[in-house]
Tab-separated table of C-alpha atoms in Angstrom:
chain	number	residue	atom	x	y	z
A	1	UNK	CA	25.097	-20.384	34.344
A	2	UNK	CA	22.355	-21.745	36.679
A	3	UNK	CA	19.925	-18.809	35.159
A	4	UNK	CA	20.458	-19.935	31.802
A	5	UNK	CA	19.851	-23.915	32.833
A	6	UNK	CA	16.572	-22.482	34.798
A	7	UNK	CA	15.615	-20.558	32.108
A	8	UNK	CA	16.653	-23.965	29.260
A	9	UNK	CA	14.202	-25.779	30.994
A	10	UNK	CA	11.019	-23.438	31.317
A	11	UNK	CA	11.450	-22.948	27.706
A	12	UNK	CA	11.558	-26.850	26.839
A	13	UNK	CA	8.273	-27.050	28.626
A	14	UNK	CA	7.010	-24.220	27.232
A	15	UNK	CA	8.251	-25.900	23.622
A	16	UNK	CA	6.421	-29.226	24.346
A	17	UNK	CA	3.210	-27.740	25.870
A	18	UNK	CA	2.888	-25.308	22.942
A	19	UNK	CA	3.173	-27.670	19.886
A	20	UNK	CA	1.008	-29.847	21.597
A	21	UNK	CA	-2.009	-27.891	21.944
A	22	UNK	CA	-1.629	-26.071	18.455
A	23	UNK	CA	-3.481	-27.973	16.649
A	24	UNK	CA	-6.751	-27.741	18.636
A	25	UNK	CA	-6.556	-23.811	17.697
A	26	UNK	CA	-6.846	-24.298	14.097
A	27	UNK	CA	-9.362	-24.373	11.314
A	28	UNK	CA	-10.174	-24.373	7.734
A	29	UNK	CA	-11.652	-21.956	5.451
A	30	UNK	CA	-12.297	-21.781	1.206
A	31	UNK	CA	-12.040	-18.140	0.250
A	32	UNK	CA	-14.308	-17.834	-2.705
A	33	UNK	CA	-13.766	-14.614	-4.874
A	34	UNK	CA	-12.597	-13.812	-8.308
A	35	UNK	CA	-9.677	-16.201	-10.178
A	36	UNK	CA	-5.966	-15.412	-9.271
A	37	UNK	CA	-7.029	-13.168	-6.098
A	38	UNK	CA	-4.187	-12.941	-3.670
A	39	UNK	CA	-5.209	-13.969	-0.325
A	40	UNK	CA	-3.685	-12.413	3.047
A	41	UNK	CA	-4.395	-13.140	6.231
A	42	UNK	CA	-3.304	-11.178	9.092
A	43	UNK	CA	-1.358	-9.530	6.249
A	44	UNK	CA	0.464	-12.985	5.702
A	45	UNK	CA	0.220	-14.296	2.242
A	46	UNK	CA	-1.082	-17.684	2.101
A	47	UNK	CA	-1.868	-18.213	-1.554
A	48	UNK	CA	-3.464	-17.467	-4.921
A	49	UNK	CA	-7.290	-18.408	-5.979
A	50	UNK	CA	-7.578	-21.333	-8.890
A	51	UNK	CA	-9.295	-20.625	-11.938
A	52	UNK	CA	-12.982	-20.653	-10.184
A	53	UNK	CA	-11.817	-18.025	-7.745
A	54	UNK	CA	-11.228	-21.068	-4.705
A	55	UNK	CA	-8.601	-21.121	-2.439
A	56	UNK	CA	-8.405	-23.465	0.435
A	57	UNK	CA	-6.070	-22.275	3.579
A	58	UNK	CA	-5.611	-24.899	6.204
A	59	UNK	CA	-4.085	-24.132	8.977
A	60	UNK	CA	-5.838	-20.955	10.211
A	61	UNK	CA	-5.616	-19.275	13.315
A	62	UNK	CA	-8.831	-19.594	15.236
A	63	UNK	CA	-10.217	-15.880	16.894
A	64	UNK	CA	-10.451	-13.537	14.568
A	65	UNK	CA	-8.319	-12.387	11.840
A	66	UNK	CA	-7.990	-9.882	9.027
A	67	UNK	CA	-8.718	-11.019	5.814
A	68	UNK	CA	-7.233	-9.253	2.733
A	69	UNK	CA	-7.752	-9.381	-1.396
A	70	UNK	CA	-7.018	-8.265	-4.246
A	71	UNK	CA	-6.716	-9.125	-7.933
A	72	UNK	CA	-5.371	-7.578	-10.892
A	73	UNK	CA	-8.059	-4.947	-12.315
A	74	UNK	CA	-10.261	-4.957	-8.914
A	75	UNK	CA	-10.146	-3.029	-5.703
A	76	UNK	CA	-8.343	-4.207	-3.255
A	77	UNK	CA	-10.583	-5.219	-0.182
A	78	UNK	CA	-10.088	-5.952	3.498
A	79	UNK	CA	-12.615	-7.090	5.943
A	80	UNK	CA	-12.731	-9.405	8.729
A	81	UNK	CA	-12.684	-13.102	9.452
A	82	UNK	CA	-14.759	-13.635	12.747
A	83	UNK	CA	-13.734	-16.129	15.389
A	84	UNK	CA	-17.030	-18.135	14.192
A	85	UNK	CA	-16.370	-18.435	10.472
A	86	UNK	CA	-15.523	-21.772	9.087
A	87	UNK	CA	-16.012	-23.644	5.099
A	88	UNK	CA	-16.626	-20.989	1.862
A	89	UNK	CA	-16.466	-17.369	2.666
A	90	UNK	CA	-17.526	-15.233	-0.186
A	91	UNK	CA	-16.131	-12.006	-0.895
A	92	UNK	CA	-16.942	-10.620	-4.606
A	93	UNK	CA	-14.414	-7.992	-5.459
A	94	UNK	CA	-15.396	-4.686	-7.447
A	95	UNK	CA	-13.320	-3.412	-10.800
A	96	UNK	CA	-11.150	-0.126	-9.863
A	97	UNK	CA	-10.359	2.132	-12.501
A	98	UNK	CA	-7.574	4.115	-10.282
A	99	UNK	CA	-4.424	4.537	-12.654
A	100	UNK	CA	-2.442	4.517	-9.657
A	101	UNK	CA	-3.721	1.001	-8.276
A	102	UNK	CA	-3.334	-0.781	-11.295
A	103	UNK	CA	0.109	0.612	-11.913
A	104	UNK	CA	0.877	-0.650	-8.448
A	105	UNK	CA	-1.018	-4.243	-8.748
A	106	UNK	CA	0.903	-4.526	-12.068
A	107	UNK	CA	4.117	-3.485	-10.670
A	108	UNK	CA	3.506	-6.657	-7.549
A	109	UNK	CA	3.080	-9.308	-10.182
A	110	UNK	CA	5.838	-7.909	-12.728
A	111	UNK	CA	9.078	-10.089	-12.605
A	112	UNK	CA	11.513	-7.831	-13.853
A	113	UNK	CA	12.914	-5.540	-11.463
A	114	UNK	CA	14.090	-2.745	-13.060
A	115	UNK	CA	10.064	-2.717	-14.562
A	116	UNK	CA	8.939	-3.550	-11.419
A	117	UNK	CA	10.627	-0.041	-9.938
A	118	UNK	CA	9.202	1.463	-12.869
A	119	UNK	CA	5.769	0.670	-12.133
A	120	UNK	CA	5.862	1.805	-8.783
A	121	UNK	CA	7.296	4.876	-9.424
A	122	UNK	CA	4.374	5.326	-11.937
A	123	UNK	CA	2.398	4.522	-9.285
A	124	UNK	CA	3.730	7.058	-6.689
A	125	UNK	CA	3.779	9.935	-9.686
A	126	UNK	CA	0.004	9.360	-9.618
A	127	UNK	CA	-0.332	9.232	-6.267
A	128	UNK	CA	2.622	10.592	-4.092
A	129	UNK	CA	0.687	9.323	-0.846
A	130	UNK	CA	0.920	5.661	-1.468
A	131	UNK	CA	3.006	4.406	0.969
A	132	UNK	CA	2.358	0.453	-0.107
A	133	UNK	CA	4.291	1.603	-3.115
A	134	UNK	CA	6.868	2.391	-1.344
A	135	UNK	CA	7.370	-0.121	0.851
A	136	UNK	CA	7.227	-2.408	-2.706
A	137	UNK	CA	9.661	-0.643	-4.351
A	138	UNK	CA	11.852	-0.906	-1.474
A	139	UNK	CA	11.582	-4.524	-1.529
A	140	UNK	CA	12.525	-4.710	-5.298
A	141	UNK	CA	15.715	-2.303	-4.721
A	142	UNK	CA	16.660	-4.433	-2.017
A	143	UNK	CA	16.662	-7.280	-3.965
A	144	UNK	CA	18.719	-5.692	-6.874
A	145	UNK	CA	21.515	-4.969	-3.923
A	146	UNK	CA	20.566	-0.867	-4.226
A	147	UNK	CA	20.488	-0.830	-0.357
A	148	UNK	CA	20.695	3.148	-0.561
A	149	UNK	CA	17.142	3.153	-2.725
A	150	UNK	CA	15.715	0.868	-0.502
A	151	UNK	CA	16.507	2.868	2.710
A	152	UNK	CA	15.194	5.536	0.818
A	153	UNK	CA	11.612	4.270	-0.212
A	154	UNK	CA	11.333	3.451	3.686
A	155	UNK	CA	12.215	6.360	4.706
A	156	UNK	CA	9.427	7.921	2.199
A	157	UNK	CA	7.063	5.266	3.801
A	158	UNK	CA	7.723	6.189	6.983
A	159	UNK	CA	6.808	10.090	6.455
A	160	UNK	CA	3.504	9.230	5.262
A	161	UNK	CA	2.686	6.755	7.851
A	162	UNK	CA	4.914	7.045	11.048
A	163	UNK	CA	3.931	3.635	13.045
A	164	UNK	CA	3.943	1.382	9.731
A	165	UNK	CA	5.152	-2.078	10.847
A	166	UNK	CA	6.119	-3.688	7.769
A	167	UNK	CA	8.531	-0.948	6.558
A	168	UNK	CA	10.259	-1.251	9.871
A	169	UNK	CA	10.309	-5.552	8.700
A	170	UNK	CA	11.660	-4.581	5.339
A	171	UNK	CA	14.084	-2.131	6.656
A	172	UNK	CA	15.120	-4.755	8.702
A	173	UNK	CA	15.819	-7.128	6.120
A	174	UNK	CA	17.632	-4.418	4.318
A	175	UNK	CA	19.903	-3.768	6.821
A	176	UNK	CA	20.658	-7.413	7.336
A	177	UNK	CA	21.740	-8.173	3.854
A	178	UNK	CA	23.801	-5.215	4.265
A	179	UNK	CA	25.558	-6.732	7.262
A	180	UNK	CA	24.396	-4.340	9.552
A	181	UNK	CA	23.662	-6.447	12.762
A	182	UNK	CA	22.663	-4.021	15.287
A	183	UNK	CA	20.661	-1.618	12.975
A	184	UNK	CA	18.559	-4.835	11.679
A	185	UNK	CA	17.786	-5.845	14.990
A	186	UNK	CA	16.632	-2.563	15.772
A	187	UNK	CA	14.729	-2.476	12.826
A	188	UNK	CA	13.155	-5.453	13.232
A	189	UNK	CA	12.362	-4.963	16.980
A	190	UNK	CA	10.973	-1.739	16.152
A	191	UNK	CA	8.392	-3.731	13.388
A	192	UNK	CA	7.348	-5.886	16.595
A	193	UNK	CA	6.840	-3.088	18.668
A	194	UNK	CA	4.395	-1.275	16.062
A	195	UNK	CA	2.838	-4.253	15.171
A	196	UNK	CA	2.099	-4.995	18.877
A	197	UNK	CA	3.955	-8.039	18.756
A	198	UNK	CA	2.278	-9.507	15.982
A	199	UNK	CA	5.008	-9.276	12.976
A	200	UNK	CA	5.877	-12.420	11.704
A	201	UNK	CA	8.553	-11.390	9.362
A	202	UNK	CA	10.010	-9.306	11.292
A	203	UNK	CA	10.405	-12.750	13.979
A	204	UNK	CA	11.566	-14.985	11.210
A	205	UNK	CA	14.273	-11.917	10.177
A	206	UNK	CA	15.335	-12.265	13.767
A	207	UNK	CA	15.667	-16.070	13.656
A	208	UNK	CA	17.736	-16.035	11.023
A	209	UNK	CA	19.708	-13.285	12.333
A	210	UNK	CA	20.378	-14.727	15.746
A	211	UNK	CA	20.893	-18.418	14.234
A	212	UNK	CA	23.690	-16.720	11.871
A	213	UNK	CA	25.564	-15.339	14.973
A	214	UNK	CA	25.028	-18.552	17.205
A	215	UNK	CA	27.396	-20.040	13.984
A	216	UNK	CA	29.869	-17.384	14.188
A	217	UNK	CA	29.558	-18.040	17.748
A	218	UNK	CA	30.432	-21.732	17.514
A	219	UNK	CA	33.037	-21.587	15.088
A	220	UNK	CA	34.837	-18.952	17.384
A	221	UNK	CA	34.638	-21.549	20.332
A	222	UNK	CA	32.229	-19.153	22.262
A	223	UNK	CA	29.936	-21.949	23.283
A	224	UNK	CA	28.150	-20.209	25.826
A	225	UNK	CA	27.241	-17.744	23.674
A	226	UNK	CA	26.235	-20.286	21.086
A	227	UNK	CA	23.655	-21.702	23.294
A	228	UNK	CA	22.164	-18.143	24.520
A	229	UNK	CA	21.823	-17.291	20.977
A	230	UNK	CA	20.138	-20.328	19.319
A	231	UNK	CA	17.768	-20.100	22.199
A	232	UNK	CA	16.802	-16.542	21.269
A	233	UNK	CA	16.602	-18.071	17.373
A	234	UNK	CA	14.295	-20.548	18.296
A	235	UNK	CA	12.180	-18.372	20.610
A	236	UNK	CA	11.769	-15.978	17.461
A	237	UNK	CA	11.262	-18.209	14.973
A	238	UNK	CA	8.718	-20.452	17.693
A	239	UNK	CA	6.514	-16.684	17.189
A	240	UNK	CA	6.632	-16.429	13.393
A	241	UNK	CA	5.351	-20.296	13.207
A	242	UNK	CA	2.665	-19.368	15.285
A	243	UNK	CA	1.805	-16.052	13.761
A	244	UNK	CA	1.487	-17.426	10.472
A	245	UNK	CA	-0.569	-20.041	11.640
A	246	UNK	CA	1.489	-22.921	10.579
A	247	UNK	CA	2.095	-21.636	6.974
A	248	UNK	CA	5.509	-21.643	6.368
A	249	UNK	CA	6.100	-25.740	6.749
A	250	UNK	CA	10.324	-24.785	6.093
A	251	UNK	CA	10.184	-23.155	9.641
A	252	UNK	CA	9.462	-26.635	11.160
A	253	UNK	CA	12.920	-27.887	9.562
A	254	UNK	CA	14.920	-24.495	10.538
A	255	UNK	CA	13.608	-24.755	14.354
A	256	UNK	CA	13.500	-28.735	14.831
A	257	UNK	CA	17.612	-28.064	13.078
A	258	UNK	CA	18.181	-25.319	15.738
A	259	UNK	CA	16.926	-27.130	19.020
A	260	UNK	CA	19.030	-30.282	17.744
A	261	UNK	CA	22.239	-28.107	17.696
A	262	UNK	CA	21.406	-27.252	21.599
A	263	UNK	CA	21.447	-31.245	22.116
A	264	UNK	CA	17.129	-29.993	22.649
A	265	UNK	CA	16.200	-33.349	20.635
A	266	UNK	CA	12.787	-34.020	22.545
A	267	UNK	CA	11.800	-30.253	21.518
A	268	UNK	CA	12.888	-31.087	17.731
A	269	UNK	CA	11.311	-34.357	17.749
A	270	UNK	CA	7.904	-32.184	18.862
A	271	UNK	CA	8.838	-29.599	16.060
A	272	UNK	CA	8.626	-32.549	13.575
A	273	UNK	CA	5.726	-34.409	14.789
A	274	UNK	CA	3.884	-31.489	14.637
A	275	UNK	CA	4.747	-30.563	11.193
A	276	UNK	CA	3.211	-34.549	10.120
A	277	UNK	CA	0.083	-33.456	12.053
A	278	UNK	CA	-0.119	-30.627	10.094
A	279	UNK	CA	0.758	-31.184	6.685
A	280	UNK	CA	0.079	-35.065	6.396
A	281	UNK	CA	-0.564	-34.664	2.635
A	282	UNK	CA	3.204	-32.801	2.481
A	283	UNK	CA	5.475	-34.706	0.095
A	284	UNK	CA	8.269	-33.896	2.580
A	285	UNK	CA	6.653	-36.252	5.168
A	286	UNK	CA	8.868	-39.026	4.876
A	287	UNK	CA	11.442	-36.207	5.779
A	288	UNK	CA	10.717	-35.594	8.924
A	289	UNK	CA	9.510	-38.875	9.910
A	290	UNK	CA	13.280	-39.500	8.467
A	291	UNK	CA	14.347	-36.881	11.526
A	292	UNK	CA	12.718	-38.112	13.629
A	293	UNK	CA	14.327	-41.261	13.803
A	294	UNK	CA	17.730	-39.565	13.615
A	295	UNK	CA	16.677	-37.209	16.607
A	296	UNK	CA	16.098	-39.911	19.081
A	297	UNK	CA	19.160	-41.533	17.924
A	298	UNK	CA	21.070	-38.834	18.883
A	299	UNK	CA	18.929	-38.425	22.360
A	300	UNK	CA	20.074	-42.215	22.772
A	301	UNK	CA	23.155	-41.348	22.590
């Protein structure tokens, strides 16, 4: 028990000293390109251009990052983002005429599933190396509840490229939904691993995960447990903030909830201040500040 107190309070000061400093490593950027490009960075998704081909992404990571494109009827493009790079960065895209591409690009922005797999099997007919495909169509199955497709696809992924870390993340998330604990952590450990520890879906799978058991943990009376496991939840989903550079502001409310359940209310109170530093413009501000106020109640008490 004295390991785990030890071990409660390096993390709290590891908590505190991280959300403090994060926003000194961040910086805007307006990714100027063609109208509705999709824009990844660090193969994270952080939104779509307007109608004059802007898109504005605040926070971003400083050091450099990969920056991805693509929009429907043009070649998809990668290149990097260099520690330096700051304001407008211009990327003009280039039309593709590759059958297999746009059956793919149509097949991403399609809303109907059972199209959707369509599409991408169109895709793969044309070209039965495209592993993206795959990994899309597994996604779709997945979500239509065909677990056996979707381990499938991966599977198909996986023989054309062996070390592909976000098939292992999607695996991961099939196996999850199909209330297979172990083989999801597995999975999702195994997306880490090949994504040398950079993976942010696979950590927010694993927060999830772990804050799930902590639950079943608590409602079994295995407090103990409870505590181990939200710790491991909030040490995953504390990574896939980070990795996505502050994207995903619902992460701030999911790990602020998780350190208040292990009585952590100074660390939660950080979470949430640090969300208002980020996202002052956020409609969900008076939320937090709203937390805030019950947090240190609760530490009061």
């Amino acid at each position: 028990m004295k390991k785990i107190i030890i071990y409660s309070i390096l993390i709290t000061s590891f908590a505190l000293s991280v959300f403090a400093q994060k926003a000194a490593t961040y910086r805007s950027i307006t990714v100027v390109t063609q109208p509705n490009a999709i824009v990844w960075i660090d193969d994270v998704k952080r939104g779509i251009t307007d109608a004059n081909g802007k898109l504005s992404i605040k926070p971003v990571a400083s050091g450099v990052r990969k920056l991805r494109l693509r929009a429907n009827g043009f070649k998809e493009i990668s290149q990097t983002l260099t520690a330096a790079q700051t304001g407008e960065v211009k990327i003009p895209l280039v039309k593709t005429t590759d059958e297999a591409e746009l059956a793919f690009q149509k097949a991403e922005a399609e809303t109907d599933k059972e199209k959707a797999v369509e599409l991408y099997e169109k895709a793969i007919k044309l070209r039965p190396k495209y592993a993206e495909a795959f990994v899309g169509m597994a996604r779709v199955l997945s979500s239509l509840e065909d677990a056996e497709g979707a381990l499938k696809a991966i599977a198909n992924a996986r023989k054309l490229r062996p070390v592909y870390a976000e098939a292992s993340a999607v695996e991961g998330r099939i196996y999850k939904n199909d209330d297979q604990e172990a083989k999801a952590i597995a999975s999702f450990k195994r997306a880490i691993k090949e994504g040398k520890t950079f993976q942010p879906e696979a950590h927010t799978g694993l927060a999830l995960l772990y804050k799930e058991k902590a639950e079943r943990y608590k409602s079994n009376g295995d407090f103990d447990l409870e505590i181990e496991t939200y710790q491991l939840a909030a040490d995953e989903m504390k990574l896939a903030i980070s990795q996505l550079s502050g994207s995903e502001p619902t992460f701030y409310e999911i790990l602020g909830s998780i350190f208040e359940k292990m009585n952590k209310f100074k660390e939660a109170i950080a979470v949430y201040e640090e969300f208002i530093k980020l996202f002052p413009a956020s409609n969900d501000v008076p939320t937090y500040r709203s937390y805030i106020v019950q947090a240190k109640k609760q530490a009061e008490q």
